[in-house]
XYZ file of C-alpha atoms in Angstrom:
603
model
C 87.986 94.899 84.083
C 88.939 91.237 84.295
C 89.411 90.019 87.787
C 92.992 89.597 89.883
C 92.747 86.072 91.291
C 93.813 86.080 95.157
C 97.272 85.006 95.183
C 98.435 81.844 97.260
C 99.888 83.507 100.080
C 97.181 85.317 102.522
C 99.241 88.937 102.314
C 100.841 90.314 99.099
C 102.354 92.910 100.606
C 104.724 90.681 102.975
C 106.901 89.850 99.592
C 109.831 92.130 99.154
C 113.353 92.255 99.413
C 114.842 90.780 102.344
C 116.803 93.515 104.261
C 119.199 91.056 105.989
C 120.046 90.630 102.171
C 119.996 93.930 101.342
C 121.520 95.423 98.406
C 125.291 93.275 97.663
C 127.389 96.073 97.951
C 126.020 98.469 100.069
C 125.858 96.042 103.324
C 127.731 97.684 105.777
C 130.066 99.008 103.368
C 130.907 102.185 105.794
C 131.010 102.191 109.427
C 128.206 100.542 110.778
C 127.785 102.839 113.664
C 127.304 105.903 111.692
C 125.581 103.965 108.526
C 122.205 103.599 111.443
C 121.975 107.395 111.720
C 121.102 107.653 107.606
C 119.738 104.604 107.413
C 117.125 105.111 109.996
C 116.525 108.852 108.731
C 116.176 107.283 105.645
C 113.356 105.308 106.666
C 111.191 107.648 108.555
C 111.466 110.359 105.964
C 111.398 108.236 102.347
C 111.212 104.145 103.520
C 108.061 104.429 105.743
C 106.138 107.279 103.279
C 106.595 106.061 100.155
C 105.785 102.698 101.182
C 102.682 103.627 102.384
C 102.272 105.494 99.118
C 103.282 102.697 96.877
C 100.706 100.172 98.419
C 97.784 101.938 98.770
C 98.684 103.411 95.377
C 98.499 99.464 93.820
C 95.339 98.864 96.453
C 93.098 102.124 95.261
C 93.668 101.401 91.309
C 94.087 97.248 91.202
C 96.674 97.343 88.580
C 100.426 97.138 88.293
C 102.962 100.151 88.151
C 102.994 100.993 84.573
C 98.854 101.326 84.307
C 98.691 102.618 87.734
C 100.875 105.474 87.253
C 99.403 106.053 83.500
C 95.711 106.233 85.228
C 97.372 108.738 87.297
C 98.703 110.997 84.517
C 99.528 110.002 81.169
C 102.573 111.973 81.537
C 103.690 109.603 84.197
C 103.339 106.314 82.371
C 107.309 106.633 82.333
C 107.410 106.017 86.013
C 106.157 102.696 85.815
C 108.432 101.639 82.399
C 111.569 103.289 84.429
C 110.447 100.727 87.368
C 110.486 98.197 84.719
C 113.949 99.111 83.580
C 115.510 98.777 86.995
C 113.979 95.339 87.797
C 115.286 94.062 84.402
C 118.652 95.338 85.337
C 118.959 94.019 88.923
C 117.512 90.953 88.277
C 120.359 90.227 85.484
C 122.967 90.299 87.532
C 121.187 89.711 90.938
C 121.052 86.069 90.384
C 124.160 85.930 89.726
C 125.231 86.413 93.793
C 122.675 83.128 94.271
C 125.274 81.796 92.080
C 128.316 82.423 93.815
C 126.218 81.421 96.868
C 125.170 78.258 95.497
C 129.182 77.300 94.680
C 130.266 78.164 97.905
C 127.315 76.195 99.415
C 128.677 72.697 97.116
C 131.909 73.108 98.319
C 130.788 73.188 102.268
C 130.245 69.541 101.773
C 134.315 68.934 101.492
C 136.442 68.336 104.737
C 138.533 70.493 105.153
C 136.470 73.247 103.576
C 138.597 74.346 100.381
C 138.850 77.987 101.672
C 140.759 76.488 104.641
C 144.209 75.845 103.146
C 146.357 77.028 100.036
C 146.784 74.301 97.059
C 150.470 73.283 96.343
C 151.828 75.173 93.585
C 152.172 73.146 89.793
C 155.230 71.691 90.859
C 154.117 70.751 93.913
C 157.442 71.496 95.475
C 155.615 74.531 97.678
C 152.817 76.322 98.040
C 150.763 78.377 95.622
C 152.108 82.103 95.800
C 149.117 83.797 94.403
C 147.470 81.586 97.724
C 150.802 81.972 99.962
C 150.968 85.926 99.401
C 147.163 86.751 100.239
C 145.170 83.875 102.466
C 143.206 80.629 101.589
C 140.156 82.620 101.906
C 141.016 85.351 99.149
C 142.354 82.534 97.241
C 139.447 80.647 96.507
C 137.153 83.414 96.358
C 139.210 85.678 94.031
C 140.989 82.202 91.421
C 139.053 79.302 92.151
C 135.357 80.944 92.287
C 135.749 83.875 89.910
C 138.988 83.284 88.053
C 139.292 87.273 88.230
C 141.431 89.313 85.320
C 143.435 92.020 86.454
C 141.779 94.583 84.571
C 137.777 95.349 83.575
C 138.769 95.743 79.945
C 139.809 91.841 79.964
C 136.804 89.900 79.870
C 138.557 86.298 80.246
C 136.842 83.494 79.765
C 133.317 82.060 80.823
C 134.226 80.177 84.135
C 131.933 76.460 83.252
C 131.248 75.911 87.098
C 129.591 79.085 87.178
C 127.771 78.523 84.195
C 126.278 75.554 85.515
C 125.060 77.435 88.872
C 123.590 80.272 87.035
C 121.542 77.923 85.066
C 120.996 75.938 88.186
C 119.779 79.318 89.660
C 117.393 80.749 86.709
C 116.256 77.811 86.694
C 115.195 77.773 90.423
C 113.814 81.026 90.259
C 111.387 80.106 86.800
C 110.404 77.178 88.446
C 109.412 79.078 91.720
C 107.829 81.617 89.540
C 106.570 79.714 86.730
C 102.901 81.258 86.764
C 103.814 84.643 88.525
C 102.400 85.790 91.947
C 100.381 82.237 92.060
C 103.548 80.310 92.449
C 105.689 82.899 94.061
C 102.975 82.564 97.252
C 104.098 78.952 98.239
C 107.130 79.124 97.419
C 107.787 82.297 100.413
C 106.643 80.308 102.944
C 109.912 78.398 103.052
C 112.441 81.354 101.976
C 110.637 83.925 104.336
C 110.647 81.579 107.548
C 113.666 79.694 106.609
C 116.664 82.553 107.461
C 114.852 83.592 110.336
C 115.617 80.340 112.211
C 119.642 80.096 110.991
C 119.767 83.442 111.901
C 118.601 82.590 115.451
C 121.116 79.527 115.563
C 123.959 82.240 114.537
C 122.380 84.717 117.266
C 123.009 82.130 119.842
C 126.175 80.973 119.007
C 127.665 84.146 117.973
C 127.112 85.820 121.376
C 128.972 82.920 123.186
C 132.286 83.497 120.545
C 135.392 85.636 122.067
C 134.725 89.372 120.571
C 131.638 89.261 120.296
C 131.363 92.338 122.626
C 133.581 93.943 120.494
C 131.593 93.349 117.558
C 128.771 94.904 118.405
C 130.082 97.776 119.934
C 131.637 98.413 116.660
C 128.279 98.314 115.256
C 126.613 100.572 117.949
C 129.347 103.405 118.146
C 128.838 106.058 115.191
C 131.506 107.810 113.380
C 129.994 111.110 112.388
C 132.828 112.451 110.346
C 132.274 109.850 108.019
C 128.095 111.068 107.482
C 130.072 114.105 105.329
C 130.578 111.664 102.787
C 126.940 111.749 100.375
C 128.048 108.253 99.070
C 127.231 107.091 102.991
C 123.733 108.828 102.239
C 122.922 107.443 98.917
C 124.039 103.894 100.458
C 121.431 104.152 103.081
C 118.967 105.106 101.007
C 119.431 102.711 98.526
C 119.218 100.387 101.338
C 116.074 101.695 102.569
C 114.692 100.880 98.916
C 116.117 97.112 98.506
C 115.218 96.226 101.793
C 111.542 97.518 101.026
C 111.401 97.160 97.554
C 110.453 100.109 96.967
C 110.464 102.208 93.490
C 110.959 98.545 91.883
C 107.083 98.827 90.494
C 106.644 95.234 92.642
C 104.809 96.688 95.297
C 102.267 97.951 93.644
C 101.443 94.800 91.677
C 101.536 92.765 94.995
C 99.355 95.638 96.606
C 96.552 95.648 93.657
C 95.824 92.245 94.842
C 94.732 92.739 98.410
C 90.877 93.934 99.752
C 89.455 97.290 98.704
C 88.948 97.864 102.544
C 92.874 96.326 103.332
C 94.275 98.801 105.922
C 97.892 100.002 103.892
C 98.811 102.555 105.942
C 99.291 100.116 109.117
C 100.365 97.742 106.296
C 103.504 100.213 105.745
C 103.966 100.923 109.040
C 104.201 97.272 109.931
C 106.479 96.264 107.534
C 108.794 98.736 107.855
C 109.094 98.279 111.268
C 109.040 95.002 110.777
C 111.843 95.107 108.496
C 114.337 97.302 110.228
C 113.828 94.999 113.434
C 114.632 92.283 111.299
C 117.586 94.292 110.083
C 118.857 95.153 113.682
C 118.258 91.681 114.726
C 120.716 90.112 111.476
C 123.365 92.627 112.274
C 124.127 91.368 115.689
C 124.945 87.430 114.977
C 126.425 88.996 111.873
C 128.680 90.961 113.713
C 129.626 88.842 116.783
C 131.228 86.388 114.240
C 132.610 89.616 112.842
C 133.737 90.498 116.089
C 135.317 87.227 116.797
C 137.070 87.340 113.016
C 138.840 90.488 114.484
C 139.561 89.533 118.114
C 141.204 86.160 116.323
C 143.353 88.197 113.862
C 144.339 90.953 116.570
C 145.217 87.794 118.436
C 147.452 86.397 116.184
C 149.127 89.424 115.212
C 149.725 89.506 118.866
C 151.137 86.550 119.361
C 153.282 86.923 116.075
C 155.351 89.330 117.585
C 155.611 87.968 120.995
C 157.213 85.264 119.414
C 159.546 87.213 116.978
C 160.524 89.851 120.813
C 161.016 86.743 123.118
C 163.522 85.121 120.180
C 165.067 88.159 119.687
C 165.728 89.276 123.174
C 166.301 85.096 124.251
C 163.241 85.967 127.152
C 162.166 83.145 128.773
C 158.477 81.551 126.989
C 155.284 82.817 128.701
C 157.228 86.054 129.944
C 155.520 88.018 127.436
C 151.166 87.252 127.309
C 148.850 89.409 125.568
C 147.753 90.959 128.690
C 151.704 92.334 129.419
C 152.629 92.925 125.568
C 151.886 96.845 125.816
C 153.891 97.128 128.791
C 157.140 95.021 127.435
C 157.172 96.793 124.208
C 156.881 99.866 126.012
C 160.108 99.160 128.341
C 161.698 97.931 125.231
C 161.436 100.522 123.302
C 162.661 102.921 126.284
C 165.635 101.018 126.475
C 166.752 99.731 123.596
C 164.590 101.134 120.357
C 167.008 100.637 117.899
C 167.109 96.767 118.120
C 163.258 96.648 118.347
C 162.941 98.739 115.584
C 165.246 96.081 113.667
C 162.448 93.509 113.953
C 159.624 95.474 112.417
C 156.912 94.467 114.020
C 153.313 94.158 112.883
C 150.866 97.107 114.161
C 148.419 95.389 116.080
C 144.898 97.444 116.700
C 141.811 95.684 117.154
C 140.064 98.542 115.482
C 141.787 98.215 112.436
C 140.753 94.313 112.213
C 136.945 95.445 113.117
C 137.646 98.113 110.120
C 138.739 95.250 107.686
C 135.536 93.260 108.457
C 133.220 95.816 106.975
C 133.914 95.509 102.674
C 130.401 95.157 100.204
C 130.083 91.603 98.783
C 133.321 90.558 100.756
C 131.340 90.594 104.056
C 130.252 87.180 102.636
C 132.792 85.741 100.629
C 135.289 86.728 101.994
C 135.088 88.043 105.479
C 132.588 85.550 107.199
C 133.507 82.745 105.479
C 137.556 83.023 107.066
C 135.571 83.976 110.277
C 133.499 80.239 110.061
C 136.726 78.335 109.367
C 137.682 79.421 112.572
C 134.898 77.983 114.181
C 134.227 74.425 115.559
C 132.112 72.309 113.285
C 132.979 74.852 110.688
C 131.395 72.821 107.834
C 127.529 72.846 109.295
C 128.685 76.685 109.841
C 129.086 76.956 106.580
C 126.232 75.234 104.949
C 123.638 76.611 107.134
C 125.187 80.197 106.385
C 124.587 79.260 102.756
C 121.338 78.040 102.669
C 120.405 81.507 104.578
C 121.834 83.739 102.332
C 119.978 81.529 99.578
C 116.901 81.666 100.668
C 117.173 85.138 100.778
C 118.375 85.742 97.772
C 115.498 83.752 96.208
C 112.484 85.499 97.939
C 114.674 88.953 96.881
C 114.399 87.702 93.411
C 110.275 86.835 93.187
C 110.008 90.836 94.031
C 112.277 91.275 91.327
C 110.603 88.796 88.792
C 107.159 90.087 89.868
C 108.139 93.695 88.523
C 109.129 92.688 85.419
C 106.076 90.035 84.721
C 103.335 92.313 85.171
C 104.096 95.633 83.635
C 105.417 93.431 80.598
C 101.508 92.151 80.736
C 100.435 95.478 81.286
C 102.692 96.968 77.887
C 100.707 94.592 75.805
C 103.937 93.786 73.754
C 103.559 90.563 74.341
C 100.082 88.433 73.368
C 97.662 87.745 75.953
C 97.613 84.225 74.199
C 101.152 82.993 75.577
C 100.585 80.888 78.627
C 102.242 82.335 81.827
C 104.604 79.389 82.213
C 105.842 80.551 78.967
C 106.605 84.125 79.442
C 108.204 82.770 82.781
C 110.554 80.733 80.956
C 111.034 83.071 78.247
C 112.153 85.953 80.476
C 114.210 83.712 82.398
C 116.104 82.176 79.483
C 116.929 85.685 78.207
C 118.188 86.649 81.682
C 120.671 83.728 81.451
C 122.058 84.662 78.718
C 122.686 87.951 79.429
C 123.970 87.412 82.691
C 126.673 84.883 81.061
C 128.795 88.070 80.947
C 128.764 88.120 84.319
C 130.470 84.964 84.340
C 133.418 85.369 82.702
C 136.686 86.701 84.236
C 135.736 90.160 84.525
C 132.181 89.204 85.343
C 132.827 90.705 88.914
C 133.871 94.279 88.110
C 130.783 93.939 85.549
C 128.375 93.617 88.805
C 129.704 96.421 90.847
C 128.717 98.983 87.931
C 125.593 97.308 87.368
C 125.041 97.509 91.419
C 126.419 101.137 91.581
C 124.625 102.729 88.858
C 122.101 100.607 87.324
C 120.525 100.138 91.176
C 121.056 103.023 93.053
C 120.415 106.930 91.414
C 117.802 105.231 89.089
C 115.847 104.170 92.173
C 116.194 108.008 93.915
C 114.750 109.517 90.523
C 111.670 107.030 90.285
C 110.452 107.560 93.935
C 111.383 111.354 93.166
C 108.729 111.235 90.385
C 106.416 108.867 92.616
C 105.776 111.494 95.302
C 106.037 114.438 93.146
C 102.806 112.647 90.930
C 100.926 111.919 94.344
C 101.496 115.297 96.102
C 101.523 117.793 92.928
C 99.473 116.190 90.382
C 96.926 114.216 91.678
C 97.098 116.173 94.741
C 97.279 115.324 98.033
C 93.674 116.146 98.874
C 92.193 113.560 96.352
C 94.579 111.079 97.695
C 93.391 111.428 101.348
C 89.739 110.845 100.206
C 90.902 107.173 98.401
C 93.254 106.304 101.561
C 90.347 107.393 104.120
C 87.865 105.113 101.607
C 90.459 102.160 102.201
C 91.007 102.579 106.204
C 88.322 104.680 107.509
C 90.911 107.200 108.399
C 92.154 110.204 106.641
C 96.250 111.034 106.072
C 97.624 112.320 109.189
C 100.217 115.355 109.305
C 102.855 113.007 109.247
C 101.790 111.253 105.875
C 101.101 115.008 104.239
C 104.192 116.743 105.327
C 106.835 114.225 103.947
C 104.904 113.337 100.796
C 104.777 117.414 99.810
C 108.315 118.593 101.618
C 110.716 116.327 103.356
C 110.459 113.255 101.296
C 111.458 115.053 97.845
C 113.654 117.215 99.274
C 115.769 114.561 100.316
C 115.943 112.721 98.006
C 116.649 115.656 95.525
C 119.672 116.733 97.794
C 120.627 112.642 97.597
C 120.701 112.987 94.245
C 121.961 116.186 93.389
C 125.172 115.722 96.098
C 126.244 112.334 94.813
C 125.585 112.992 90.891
C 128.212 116.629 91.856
C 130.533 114.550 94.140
C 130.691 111.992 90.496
C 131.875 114.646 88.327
C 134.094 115.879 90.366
C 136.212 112.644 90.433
C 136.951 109.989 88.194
C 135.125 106.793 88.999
C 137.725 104.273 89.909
C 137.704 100.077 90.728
C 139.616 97.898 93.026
C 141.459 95.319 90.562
C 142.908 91.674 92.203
C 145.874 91.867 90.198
C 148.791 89.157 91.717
C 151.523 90.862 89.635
C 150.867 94.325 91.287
C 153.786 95.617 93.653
C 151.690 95.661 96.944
C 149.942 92.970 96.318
C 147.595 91.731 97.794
C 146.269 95.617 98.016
C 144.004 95.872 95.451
C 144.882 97.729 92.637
C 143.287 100.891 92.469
C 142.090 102.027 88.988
C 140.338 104.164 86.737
C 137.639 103.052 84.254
C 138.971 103.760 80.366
C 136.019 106.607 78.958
C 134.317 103.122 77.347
C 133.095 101.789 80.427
C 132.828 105.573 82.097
C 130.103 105.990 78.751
C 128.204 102.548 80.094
C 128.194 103.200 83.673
C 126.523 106.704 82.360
C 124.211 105.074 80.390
C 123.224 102.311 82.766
C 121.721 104.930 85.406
C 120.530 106.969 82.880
C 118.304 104.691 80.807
C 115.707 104.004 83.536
C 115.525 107.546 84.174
C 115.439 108.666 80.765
C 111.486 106.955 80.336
C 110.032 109.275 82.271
C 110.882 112.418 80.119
C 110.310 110.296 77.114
C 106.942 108.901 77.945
C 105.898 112.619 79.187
C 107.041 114.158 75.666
C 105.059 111.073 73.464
C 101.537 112.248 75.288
C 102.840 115.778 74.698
C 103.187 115.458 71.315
C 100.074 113.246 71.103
C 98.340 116.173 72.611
C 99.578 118.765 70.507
C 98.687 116.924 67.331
C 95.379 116.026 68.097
C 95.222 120.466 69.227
C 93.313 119.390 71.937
C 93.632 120.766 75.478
C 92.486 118.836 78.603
C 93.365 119.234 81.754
C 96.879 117.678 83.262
C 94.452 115.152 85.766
C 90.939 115.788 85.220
C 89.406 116.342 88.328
C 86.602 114.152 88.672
C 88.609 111.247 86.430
C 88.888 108.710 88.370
C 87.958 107.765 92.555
C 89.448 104.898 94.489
C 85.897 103.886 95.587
C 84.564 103.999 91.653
C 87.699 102.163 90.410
C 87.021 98.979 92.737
C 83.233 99.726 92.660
C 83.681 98.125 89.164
C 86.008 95.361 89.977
C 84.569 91.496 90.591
C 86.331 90.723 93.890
C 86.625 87.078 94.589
C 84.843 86.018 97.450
C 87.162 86.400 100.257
C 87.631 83.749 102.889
C-alpha cells in the first residue's frame, strides 16, 4: 500500500464545514430559541457519535470513504459512492453563494452602498416602483444581483456579472486546491483564523447597538410549539451534518491521514464542542445587529404613526414619544375610535420585526445587509461582513472538494497518470459549467431544491447506513478492539449505546416523519413576482410535476447507490455460487491494516 504523504496542515481533522456558515438555508430559518433544543439533541445523539465514528473509521483503515466502507463490506461500497454523490451536488451549487458573496463584497467599495437607495425609474421622472414598492435592500438583491423571473419554469437569461464571479470563484477554489489536501493545508490557515477575528469585531460592536438585548433574547427564548414541526428536526440535523461535515465521505479522507496512535475519540469530542461554541459564539454578534435591525424598524413604524395621530388630531409635536404612544392610542381609541380607525395605522410589535429577521439565505442578503446600512461607517461594515462570510465559504468548499477528489482516485475511473493539478482543474471546469444554470434568472429557485433535497434526506440515509455497517455488520465488538488499538481506551457506554440504538433511531424517525409530512403536501416556492397583487409578499407556489419529478430524483440518486452497489456484489456472488461470510471475521484488524502501511517519519 503506497504511502499518504502528511498533509500541510499539522491536523486533518480540523477541516470541515464552518458552522457559522452552516448550511444556506437552514440558518436560523425557524425560531432560534427552539431551533437550540434539536440542534443540540442533534449533536449529542448523531453530531458527536458519528463523528467519532467517521474519523477513527478513516484513521483504522488509511483510505478514503469509498475503499473504507468497501473494506468494511462489499455490500457497503455504496455508502462511500452515495457520499460522493452528495459532495458533487453541494459543491455545484455551493459556490455559487461565494458568488453572490463575492458581488455584494465589489459593490461595498461604492459610497453610498447601492443597497442604500432606490434607482430613478427609466424616465427618470420618479423612482423605480419595483424599488419604491419593496425597499432598496430587496431591490438590489432580488433585480440587480439575481435578475429573478417570476416563476421556476422561466429560466431567463444568464446574468454576465455573475458569470464572471462564479468563474472568479471556481477559480479560487482550484487554485486553493490545485493538488488536493497538500494545498488545501495552507490555504486554512487564513480562512479558518480569518472569520474568527471579524466575528469578534461584530461581537464588540454589536453588543453596544440599541436592541441588542432584544436580539438575543429572541435567540435564547424557545418556542416549543414550533419543535411539532419535523421540518424544524430535519433542519437541525442537517445542520449538525454541514457544520461537521459529516456523511460528506471528507472526513474520512482527512482522518486516514493522521497517526495510527492519533487519539479520535477526544478528536470528535473536541471538535464538536469546539464547533457548537463557535456556533453559539456567531449567533450572538449575528443577532445583536439582528436585534438592532428590529428595534430600528419597530422604531420607525413607531414614529410613522405618531406623526400621521399628532397631524390628524393637530396635537402639539413631542406630545406623543415612543415611551407614551401605548397610552395615547389607548385614550384615543376610548374616545374617539372611529376617527382613529380612519387613519389605519401600522401594527407595530417588536416581535414581529425580530420574526422577519430570521428567513434562510435572506439572513445575509437581505436581512443584515439593510441592518449594516443602518450603521455608522456602514461601508467597512459591509466589506468586513463579506470577506467573513467568504472565507467561510471557501474553507466549506475544500471539505467539499476533498470528498469528491479522493473517492474519484479511489473509483479508478480516472488514470493514475493525470497529474493532480489536472484532475483539480478538470473537476472544477465541469462544476462551472454546470453551475451556469444557477446563474440565470431562475438560478435562485434552482438552489433551494438543490439545498432542500439534494443536501438534506440524502445526508440522513448515508449516516443511517454508516452506523448501521459499524454496529450490525462489523460489529461493535471488533470496532472497540481497533478504537482501543488507536487510544489505549476501549468505547465507553456512551459511544455503544447511540451507535446500536439512539443514533439510528433518530435518524430513521427524521427521515421517515419528513419523507410522510412530503407526501402529504405539495411542495411549494416563494416566487418575487412585482406584478403579483400583494406584492411585495412573495408569491406562494406550487412546483409543475416536472420539477416535483427532479426534486424526487435529486434526493434519491445519492441514496439509490447503496442498494445498487449491495445488489452488483450480490449478483457477483451468486454467479460465482460461492458463499462467504457477510464480514469475515478475522478479515481485516486496525492494528494489521497500519502494521503494513510506511508512515512518514513524524515530526
Amino acid at each position: 500500500m503506497a504511502a499518504r504523504k502528511n498533509p500541510a496542515s499539522p491536523d486533518c481533522l480540523f477541516r470541515s464545514h464552518h458552522p457559522e456558515m452552516g448550511q444556506p438555508n437552514h440558518l436560523t430559518v425557524s425560531k432560534a430559541g427552539a431551533f437550540l433544543i434539536p440542534y443540540f439533541i442533534a449533536l449529542i445523539f448523531e453530531g458527536i457519535p458519528l463523528l467519532h465514528l467517521e474519523l477513527a473509521l478513516g484513521q483504522c483503515l488509511r483510505k478514503g470513504s469509498i475503499n473504507a466502507w468497501h473494506t468494511i463490506s462489499p455490500y457497503l461500497g455504496g455508502v462511500g459512492v452515495a457520499s460522493l454523490m452528495v459532495s458533487i451536488l453541494v459543491s455545484l451549487y455551493y459556490n455559487t453563494i461565494l458568488t453572490w458573496v463575492m458581488w455584494y463584497f465589489i459593490n461595498s467599495f461604492q459610497e453610498p452602498l447601492p443597497w442604500s437607495i432606490c434607482p430613478l425609474n427609466e424616465n427618470r421622472t420618479g423612482l423605480n416602483e419595483e424599488c419604491y414598492e419593496s425597499t432598496a435592500v430587496n431591490y438590489f438583491w432580488y433585480r440587480k444581483t439575481l435578475n429573478i423571473t417570476p416563476d421556476v419554469t422561466n429560466s431567463g437569461m444568464l446574468q454576465w456579472w455573475l458569470v464572471l464571479c462564479l468563474a472568479a470563484c471556481w477559480a479560487i477554489v482550484y487554485l486553493c486546491t490545485i493538488r488536493g489536501i497538500e494545498t488545501t493545508g495552507k490555504a486554512i490557515y487564513v480562512t479558518a483564523i480569518f472569520p474568527y477575528l471579524v466575528l469578534t469585531i461584530f461581537l464588540i460592536h454589536g453588543l453596544t447597538l440599541p436592541g441588542a438585548t432584544e436580539g438575543l433574547v429572541y435567540l435564547f427564548t424557545p418556542n416549543l410549539n414550533i419543535l411539532k414541526n419535523p421540518r424544524v428536526w430535519l433542519d437541525a440535523a442537517t445542520q449538525i451534518f454541514f457544520s461537521l461535515s459529516l456523511a460528506f465521505g471528507g472526513l474520512i479522507a482527512f482522518s486516514s491521514y493522521n497517526p495510527s496512535k492519533n487519539d479520535c475519540e477526544k478528536d470528535a469530542v473536541t471538535v464538536a464542542v469546539v464547533n457548537s461554541i463557535t456556533s453559539l459564539y456567531a449567533s450572538i454578534p449575528v443577532f445583536s445587529v439582528l436585534g438592532f435591525k428590529a428595534i430600528t424598524g419597530y422604531w420607525d413604524c413607531l414614529d410613522r404613526n405618531i406623526i400621521s395621530v399628532i397631524n390628524e388630531y393637530d396635537l402639539p409635536e413631542q406630545s406623543i414619544t415612543r415611551q407614551n404612544y401605548t397610552d395615547w392610542i389607548t385614550f384615543l381609541n376610548s374616545s374617539n375610535p372611529e376617527k382613529l380607525a380612519g387613519l389605519k395605522l401600522k401594527s407595530c410589535d417588536l416581535q414581529e420585526f425580530l420574526d422577519q429577521s430570521v428567513s434562510g439565505s435572506g439572513l445575509a442578503f437581505i436581512v443584515f445587509t439593510q441592518a449594516i446600512i443602518l450603521m455608522p461607517g456602514s461601508q467597512a461594515w459591509a466589506i468586513l461582513f463579506f470577506v467573513m462570510l467568504f472565507s467561510l465559504g471557501l474553507s466549506s468548499m475544500f471539505g467539499n472538494i476533498e470528498g469528491v477528489f479522493t473517492p474519484l482516485l479511489e473509483l479508478q475511473v480516472i488514470s493514475k497518470s493525470i497529474p493532480k493539478e489536472l484532475l483539480s482543474g478538470i473537476i472544477c471546469l465541469a462544476s462551472f459549467l454546470f453551475a451556469l444554470c444557477f446563474t440565470l434568472g431562475s438560478g435562485s429557485y434552482w438552489i433551494d431544491i438543490f439545498d432542500s433535497y439534494a443536501g438534506s434526506l440524502p445526508l440522513l440515509v448515508i449516516a443511517f447506513f454508516e452506523v448501521i455497517g459499524i454496529a450490525y455488520v462489523y460489529k461493535i465488538k471488533r470496532f472497540s478492539k481497533d478504537v482501543k488499538w488507536m487510544t489505549g481506551r476501549k468505547l465507553n457506554l456512551y459511544w455503544q449505546i447511540t451507535w446500536r440504538f439512539i443514533s439510528p433511531l433518530l435518524l430513521l424517525i427524521v427521515f421517515v416523519a419528513f419523507v410522510t409530512l412530503q407526501i402529504q403536501k405539495t411542495p411549494t416556492y416563494a416566487a418575487w413576482n412585482p406584478k403579483y397583487e400583494h406584492f411585495p409578499v412573495k408569491e406562494q407556489k406550487a412546483y409543475p410535476p416536472w420539477v416535483q419529478a427532479i426534486c424526487v430524483l435529486l434526493a434519491a440518486l445519492p441514496c439509490i447507490f447503496i442498494p445498487l452497489v449491495a445488489l452488483i456484489h450480490l449478483i457477483k456472488r451468486m454467479c460465482k455460487r460461492k458463499d462467504p461470510s457477510l464480514v469475515p471475521p478475522e478479515m481485516f484488524s486496525c492494528q494489521e491494516v497500519n502494521s503494513n502501511f510506511p508512515h512518514p517519519p513524524q515530526k
